[in-house]
Tab-separated table of N, CA and C and ligand atoms in Angstrom:
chain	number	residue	atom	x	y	z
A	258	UNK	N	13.780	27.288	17.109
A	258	UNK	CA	13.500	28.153	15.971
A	258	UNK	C	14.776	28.859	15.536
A	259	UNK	N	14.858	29.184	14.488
A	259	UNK	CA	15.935	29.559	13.824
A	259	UNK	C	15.590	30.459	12.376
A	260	UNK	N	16.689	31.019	12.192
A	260	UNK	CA	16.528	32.525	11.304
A	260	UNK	C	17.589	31.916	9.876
A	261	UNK	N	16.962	32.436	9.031
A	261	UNK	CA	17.520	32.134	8.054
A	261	UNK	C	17.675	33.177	7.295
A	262	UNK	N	18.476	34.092	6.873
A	262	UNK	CA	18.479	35.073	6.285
A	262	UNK	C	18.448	35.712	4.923
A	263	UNK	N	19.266	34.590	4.329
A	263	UNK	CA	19.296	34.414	2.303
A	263	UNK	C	19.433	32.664	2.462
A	264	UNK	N	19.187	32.223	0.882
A	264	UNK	CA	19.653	30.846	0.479
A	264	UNK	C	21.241	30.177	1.217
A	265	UNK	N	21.886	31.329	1.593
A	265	UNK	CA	22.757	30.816	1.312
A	265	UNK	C	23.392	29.920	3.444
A	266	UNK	N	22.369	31.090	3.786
A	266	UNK	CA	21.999	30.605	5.274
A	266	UNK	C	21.148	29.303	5.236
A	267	UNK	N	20.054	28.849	4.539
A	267	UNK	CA	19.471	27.723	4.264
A	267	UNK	C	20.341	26.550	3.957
A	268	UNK	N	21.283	27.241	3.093
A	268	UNK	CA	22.152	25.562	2.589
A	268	UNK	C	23.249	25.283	3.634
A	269	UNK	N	23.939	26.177	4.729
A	269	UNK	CA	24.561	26.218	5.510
A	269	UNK	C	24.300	25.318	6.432
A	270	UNK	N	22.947	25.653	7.244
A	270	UNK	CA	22.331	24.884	8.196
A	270	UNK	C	21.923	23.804	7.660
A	271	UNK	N	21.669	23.623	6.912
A	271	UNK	CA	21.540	22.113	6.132
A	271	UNK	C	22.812	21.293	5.873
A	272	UNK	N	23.657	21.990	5.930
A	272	UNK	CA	25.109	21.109	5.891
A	272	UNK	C	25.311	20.904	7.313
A	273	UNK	N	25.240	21.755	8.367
A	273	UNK	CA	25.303	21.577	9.439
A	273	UNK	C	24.656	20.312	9.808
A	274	UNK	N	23.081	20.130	9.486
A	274	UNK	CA	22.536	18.635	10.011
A	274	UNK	C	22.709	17.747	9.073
A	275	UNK	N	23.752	17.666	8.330
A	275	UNK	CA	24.307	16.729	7.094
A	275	UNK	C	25.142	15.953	8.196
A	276	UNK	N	25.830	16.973	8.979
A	276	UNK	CA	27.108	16.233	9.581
A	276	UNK	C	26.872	15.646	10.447
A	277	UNK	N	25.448	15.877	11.123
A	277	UNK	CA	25.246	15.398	12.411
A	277	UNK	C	24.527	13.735	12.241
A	278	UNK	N	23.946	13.658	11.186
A	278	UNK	CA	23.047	12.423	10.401
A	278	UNK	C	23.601	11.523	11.071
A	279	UNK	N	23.157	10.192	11.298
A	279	UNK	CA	23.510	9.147	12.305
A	279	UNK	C	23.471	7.935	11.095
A	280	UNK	N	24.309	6.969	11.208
A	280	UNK	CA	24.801	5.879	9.921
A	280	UNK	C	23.587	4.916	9.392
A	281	UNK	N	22.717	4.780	10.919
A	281	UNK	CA	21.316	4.525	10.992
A	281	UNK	C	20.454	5.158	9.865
A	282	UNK	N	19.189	4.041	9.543
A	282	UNK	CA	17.868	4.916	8.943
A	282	UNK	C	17.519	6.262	9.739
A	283	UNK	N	17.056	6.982	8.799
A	283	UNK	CA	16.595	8.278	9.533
A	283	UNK	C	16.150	9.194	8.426
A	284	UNK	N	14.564	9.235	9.026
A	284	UNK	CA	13.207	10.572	8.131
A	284	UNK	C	13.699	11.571	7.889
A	285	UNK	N	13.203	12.399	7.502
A	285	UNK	CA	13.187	13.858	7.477
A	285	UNK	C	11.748	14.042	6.894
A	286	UNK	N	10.842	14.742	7.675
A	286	UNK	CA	9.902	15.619	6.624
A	286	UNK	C	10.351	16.907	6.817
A	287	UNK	N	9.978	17.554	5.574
A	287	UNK	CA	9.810	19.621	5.222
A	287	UNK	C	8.487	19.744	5.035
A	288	UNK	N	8.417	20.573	5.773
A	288	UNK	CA	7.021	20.991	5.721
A	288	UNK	C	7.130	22.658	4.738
A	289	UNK	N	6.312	23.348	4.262
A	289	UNK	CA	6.469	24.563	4.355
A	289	UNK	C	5.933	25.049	2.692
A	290	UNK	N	5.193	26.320	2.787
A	290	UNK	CA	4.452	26.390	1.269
A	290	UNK	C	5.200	26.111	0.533
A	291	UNK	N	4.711	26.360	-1.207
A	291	UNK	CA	5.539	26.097	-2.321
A	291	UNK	C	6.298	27.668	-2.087
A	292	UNK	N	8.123	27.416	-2.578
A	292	UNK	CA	8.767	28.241	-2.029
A	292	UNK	C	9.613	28.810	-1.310
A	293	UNK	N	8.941	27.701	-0.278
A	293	UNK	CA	9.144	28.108	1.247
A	293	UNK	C	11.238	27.935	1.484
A	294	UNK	N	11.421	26.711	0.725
A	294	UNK	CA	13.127	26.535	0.875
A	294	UNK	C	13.187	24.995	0.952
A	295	UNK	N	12.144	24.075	0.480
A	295	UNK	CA	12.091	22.591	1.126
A	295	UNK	C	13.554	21.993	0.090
A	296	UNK	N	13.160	22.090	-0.944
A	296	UNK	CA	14.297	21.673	-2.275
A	296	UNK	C	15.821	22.526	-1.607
A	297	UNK	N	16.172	23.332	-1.524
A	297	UNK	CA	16.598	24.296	-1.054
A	297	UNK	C	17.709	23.340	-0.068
A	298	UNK	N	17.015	23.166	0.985
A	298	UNK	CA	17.379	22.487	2.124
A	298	UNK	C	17.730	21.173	1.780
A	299	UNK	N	17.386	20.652	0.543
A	299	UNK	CA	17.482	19.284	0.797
A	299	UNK	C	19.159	19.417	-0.381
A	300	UNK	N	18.515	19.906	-1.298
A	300	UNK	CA	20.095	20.505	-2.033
A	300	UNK	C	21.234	21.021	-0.870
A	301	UNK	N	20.685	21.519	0.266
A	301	UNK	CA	22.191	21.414	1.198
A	301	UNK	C	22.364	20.176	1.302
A	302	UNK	N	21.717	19.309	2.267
A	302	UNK	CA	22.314	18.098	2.464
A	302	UNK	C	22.442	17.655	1.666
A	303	UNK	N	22.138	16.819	1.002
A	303	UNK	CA	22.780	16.572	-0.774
A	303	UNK	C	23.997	16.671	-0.891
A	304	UNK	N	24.266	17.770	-0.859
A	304	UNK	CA	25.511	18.496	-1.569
A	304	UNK	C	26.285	18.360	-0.415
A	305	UNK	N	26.216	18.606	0.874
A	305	UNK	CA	27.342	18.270	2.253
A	305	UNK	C	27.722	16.760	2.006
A	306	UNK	N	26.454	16.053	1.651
A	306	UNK	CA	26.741	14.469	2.085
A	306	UNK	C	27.476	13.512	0.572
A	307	UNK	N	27.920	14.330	0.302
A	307	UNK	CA	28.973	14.407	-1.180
A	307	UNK	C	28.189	14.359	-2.770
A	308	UNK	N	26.973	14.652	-2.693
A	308	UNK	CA	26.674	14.385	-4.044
A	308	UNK	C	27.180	15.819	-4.530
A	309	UNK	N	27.618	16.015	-6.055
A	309	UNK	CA	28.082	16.668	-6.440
A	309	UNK	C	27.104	17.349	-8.004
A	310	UNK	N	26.514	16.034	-8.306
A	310	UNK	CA	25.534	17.061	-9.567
A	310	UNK	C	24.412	17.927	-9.307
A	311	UNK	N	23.682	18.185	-10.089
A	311	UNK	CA	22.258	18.653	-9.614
A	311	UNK	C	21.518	17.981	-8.866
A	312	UNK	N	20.277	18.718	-8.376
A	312	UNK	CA	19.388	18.238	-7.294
A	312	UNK	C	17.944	18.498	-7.875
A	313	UNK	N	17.624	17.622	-8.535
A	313	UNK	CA	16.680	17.732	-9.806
A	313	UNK	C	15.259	17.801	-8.571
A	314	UNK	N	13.941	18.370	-8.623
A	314	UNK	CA	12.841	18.438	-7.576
A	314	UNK	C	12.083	17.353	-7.859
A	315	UNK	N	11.750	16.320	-7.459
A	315	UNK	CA	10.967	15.320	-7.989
A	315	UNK	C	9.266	15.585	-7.951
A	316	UNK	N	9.141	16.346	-8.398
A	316	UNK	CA	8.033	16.939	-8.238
A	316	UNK	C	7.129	16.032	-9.039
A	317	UNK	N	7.423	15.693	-10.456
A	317	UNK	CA	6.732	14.883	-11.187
A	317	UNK	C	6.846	12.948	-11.104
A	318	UNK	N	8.254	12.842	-10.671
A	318	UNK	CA	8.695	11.843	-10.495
A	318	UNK	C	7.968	11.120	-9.059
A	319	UNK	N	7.968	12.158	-8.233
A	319	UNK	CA	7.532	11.998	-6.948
A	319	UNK	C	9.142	11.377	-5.680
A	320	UNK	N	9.777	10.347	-6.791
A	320	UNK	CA	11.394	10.502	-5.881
A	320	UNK	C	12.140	10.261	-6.817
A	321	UNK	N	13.255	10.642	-6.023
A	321	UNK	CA	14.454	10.418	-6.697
A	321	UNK	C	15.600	10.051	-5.851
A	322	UNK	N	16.406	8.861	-6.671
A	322	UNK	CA	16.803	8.024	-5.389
A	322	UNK	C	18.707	8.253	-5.616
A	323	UNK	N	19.491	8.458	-4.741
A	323	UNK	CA	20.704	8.873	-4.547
A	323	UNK	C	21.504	8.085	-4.036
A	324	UNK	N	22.259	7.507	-4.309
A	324	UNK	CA	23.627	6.186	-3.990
A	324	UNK	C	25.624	7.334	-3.715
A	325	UNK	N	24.888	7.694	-2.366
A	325	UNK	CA	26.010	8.601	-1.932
A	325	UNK	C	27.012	8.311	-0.925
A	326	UNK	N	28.508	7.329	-1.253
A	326	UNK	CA	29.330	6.843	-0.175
A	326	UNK	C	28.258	5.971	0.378
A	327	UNK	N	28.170	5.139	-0.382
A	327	UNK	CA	27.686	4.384	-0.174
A	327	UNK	C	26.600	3.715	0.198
A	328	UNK	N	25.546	4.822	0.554
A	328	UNK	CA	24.323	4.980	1.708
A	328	UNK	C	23.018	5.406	0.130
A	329	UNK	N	21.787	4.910	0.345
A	329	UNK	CA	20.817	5.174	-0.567
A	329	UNK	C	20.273	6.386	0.297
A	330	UNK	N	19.793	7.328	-0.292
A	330	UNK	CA	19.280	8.497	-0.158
A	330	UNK	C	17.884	8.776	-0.825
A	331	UNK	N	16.988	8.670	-0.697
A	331	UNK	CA	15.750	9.239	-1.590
A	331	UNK	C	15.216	10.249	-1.274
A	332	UNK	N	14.998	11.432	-2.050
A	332	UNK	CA	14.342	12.484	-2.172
A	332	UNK	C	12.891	12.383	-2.560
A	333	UNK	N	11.809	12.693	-1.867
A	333	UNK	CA	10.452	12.528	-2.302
A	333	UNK	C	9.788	13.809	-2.218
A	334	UNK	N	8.924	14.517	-3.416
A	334	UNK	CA	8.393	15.655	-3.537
A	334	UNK	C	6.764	15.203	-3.618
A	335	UNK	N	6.012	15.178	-2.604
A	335	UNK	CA	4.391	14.249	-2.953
A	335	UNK	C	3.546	15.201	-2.599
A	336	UNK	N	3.910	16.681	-3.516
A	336	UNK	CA	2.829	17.678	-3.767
A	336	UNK	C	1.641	17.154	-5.202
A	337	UNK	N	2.211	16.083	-5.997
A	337	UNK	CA	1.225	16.001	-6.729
A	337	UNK	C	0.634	14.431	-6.574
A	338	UNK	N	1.152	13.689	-5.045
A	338	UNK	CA	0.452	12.909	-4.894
A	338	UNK	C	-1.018	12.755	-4.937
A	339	UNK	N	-2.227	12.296	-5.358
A	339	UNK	CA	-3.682	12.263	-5.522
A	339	UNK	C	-3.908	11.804	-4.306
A	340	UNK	N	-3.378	10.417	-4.060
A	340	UNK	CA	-3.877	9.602	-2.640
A	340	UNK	C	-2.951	8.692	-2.120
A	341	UNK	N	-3.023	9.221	-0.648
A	341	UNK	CA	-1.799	8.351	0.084
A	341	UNK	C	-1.264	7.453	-0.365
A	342	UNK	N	-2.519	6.282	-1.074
A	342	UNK	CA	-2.340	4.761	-1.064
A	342	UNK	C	-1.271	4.446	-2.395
A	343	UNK	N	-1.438	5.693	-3.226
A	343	UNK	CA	-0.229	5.388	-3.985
A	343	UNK	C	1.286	4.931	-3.840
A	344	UNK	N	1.632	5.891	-2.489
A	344	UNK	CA	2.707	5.118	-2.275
A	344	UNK	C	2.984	4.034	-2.150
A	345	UNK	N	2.411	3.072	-1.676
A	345	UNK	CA	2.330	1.642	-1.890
A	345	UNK	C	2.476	1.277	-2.640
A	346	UNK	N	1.962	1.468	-3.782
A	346	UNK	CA	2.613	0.899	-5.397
A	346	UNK	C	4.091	1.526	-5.593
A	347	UNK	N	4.783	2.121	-4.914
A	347	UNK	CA	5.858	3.129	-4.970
A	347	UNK	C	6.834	2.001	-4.218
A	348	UNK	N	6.253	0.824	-3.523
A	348	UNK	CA	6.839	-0.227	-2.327
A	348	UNK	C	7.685	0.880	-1.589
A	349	UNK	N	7.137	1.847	-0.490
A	349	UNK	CA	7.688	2.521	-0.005
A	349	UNK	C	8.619	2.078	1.827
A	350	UNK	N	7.889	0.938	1.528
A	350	UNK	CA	8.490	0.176	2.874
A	350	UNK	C	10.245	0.470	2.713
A	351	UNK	N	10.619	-0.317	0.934
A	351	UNK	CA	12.139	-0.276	0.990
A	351	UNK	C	12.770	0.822	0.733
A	352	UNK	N	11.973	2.142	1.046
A	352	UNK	CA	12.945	3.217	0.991
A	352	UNK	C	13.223	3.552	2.361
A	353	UNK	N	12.528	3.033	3.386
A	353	UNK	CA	12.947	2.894	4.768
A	353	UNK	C	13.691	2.034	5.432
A	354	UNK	N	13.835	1.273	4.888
A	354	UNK	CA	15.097	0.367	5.136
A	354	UNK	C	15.968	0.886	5.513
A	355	UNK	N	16.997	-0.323	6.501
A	355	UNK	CA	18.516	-0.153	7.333
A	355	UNK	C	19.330	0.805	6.626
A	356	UNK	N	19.829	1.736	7.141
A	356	UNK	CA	20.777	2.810	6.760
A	356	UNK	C	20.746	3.808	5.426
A	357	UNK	N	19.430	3.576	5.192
A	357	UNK	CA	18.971	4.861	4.370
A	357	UNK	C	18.236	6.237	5.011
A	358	UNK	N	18.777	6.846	3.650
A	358	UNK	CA	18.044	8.164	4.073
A	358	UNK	C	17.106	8.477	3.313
A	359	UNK	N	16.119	9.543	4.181
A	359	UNK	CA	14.857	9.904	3.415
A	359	UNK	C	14.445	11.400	3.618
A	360	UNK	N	14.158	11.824	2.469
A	360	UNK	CA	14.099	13.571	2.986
A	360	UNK	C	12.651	13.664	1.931
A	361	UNK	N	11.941	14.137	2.846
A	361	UNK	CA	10.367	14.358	2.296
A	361	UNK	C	9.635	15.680	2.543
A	362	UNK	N	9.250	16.231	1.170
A	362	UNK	CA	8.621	17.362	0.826
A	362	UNK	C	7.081	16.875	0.947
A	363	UNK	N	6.347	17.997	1.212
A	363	UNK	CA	4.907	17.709	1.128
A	363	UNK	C	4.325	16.184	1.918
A	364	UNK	N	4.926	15.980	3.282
A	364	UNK	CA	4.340	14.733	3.742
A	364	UNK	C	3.012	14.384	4.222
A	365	UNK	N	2.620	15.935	4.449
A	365	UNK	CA	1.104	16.034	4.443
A	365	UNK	C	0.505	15.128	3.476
A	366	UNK	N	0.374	14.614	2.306
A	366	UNK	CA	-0.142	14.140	0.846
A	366	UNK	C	0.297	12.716	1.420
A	367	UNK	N	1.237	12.483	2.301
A	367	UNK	CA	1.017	10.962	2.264
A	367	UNK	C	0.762	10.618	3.297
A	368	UNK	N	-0.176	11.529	4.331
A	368	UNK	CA	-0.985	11.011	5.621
A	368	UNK	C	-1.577	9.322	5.492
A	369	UNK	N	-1.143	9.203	6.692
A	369	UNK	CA	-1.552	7.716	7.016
A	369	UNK	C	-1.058	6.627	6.217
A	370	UNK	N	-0.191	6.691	5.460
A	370	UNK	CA	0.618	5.907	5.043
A	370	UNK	C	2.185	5.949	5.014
A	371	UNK	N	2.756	7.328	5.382
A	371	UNK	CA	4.017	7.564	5.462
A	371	UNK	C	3.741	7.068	7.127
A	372	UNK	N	5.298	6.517	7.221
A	372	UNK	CA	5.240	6.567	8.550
A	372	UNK	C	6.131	8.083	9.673
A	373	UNK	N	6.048	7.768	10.783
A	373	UNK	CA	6.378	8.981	11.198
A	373	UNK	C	7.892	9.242	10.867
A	374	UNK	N	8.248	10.589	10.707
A	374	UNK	CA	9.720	10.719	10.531
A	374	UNK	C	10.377	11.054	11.901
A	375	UNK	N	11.670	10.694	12.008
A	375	UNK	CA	12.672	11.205	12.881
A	375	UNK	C	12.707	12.663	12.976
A	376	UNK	N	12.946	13.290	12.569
A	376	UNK	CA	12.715	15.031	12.138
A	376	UNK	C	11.979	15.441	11.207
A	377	UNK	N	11.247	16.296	11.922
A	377	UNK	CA	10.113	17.341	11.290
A	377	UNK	C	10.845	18.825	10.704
A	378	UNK	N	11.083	19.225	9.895
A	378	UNK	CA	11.508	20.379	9.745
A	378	UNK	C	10.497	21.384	9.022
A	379	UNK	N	9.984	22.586	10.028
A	379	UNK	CA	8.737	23.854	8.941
A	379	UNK	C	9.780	24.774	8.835
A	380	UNK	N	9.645	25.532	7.503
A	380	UNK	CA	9.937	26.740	7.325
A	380	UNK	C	8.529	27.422	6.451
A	381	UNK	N	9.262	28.658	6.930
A	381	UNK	CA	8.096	30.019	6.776
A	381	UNK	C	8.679	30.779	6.195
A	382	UNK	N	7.638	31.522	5.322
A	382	UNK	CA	8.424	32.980	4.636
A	382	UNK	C	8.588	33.831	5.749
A	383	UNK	N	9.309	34.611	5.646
A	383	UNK	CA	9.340	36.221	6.983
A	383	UNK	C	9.542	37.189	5.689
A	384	UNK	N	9.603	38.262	6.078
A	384	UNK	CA	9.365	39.952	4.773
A	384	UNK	C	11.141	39.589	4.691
A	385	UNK	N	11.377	39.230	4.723
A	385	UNK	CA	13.306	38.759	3.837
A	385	UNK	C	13.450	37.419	4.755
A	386	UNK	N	14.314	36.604	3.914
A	386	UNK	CA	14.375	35.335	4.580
A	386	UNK	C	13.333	34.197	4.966
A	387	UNK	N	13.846	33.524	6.020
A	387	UNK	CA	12.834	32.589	6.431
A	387	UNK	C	13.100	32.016	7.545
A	388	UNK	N	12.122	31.798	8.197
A	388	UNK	CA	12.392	30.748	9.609
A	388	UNK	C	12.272	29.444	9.531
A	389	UNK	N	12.794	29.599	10.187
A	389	UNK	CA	12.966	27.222	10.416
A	389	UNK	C	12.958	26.678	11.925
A	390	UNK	N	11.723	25.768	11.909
A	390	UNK	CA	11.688	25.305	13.426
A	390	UNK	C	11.881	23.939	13.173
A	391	UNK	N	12.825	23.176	13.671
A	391	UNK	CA	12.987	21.495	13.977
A	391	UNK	C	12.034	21.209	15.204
A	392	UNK	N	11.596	19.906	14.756
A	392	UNK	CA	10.520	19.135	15.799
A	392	UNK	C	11.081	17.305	15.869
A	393	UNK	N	11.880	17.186	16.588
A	393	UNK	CA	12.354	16.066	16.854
A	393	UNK	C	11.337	14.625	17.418
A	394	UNK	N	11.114	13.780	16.736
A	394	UNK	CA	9.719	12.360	16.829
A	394	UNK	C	10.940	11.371	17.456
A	395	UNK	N	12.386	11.561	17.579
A	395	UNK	CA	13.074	10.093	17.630
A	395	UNK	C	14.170	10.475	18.788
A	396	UNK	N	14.411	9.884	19.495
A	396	UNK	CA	15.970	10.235	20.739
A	396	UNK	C	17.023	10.335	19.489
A	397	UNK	N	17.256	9.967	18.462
A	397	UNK	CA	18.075	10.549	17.849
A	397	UNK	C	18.152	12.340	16.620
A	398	UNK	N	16.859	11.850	16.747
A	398	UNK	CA	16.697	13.578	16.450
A	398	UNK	C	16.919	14.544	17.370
A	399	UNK	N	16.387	14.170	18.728
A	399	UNK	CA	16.459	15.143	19.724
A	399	UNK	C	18.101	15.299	20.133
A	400	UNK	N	18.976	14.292	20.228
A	400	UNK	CA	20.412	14.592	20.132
A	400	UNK	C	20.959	16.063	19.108
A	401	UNK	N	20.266	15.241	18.272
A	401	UNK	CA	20.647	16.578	17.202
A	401	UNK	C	20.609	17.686	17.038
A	402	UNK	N	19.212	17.551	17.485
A	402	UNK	CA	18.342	19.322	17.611
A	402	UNK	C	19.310	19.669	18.841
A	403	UNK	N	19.431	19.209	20.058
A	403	UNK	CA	20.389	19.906	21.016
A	403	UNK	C	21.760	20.074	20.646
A	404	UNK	N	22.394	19.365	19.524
A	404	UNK	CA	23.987	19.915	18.954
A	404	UNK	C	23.596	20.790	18.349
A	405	UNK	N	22.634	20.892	17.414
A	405	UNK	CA	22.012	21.998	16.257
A	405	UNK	C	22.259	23.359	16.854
A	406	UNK	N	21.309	23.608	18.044
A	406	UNK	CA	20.922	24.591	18.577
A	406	UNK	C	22.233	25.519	19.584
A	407	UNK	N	23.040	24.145	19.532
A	407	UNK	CA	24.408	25.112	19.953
A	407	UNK	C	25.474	25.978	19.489
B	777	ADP	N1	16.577	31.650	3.756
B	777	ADP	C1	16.172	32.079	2.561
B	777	ADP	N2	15.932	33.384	2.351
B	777	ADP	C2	15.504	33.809	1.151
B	777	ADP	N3	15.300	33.025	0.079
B	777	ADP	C3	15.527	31.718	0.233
B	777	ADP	C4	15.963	31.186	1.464
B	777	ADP	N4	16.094	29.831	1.326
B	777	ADP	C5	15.736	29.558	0.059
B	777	ADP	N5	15.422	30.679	-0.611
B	777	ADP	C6	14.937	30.827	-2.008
B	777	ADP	O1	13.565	30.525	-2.016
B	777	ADP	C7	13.250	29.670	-3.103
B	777	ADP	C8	12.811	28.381	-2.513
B	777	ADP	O2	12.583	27.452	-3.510
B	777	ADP	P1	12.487	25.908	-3.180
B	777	ADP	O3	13.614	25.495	-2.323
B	777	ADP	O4	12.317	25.224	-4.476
B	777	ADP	O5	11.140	25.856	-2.314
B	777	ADP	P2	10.140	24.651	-2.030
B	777	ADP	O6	10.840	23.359	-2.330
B	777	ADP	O7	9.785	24.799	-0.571
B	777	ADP	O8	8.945	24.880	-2.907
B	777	ADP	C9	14.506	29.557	-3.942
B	777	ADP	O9	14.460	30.527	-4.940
B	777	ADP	C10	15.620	29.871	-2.943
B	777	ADP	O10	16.711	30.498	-3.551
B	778	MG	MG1	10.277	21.737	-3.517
C-alpha cells in the first residue's frame, strides 16, 4: 500500500513502474471509482514510456492504441462497456499479443472475458490524496512490486 499525496505523486509512481515494465507482454488493470486517478496513472506511464502528446480517456472509444519506441500500447476505458462479449468484436486476443502493453480501466465490465492481468492496481480517495495498493497475478509483477516497494 502506498500514499499518494497530490497528482503529481500519482504520475511519479507511475513513472517509477514505467521503468520497471519488462520488454515482454504485460496487463495492467486500475481498479478504482470514477476519479479515483485511473487516467491519471496511466498518463504517467504514457508519458515516462516516451509518448509525448495528450492522453485522450477512451471512455467512448473504449481504446486507444499507442505505437511507443516501438512497442504497441493500448489504453482501454470499459466503463461504458454493456457486455463483456463485446470485446470480442473488439478481437481483443491481438491486443495481448507478444510484447505489448495493456493498461485497463474499469476491468470489472469485462469479467469473464478479459483475461487475468499481470498487475492489479486499486486506488481510493482518502480526505486529500489517495491510496494505491498493487496486487501482483504474475512472477513478473511480483519482481516489481518488491523493486516498487523499495
Ligand atoms: N494522488 C492524488 N491526489 C489528489 N488528486 C489526484 C491524485 N491523483 C489524481 N488526482 C486528481 O484526481 C482526478 C482523477 O481523475 P482521473 O485520473 O480521470 O480519474 P479516473 O480515471 O479514475 O476516473 C484528476 O483531477 C487528478 O488531477
Ligand atoms: Mg478514467
Amino acid at each position: 500500500m502506498c500514499w499518494l499525496i497530490d497528482e503529481q505523486a500519482t504520475l511519479d509512481l507511475a513513472a517509477e513502474l514505467a521503468s520497471l515494465l519488462p520488454d515482454s507482454a504485460f496487463c495492467i488493470h486500475l481498479k478504482g471509482d470514477l476519479g479515483a486517478g485511473k487516467t491519471t496513472f496511466v498518463r504517467g506511464l504514457l508519458t515516462a514510456l516516451g509518448h509525448t502528446g495528450k492522453v485522450k480517456s477512451p471512455t467512448y472509444t473504449l481504446v486507444e492504441h499507442y505505437h511507443i519506441n516501438a512497442r504497441d500500447i493500448y489504453h482501454f476505458d470499459l466503463y461504458r462497456l454493456a457486455d463483456p462479449e463485446e470485446l470480442l468484436y473488439l478481437g481483443i486476443e491481438d491486443y495481448f499479443s507478444s510484447h505489448a502493453l495493456s493498461f485497463i480501466e474499469w476491468p470489472e465490465q469485462g469479467k469473464g472475458v478479459l483475461p487475468e492481468p499481470d498487475l492489479l492496481i486499486s486506488l481510493n480517495y482518502q480526505k486529500s490524496g489517495r491510496q494505491v495498493t498493487f496486487t501482483p497475478f504474475s512472477a513478473a509483477a511480483s519482481i516489481i512490486c518488491d523493486k516498487l516497494h523499495n
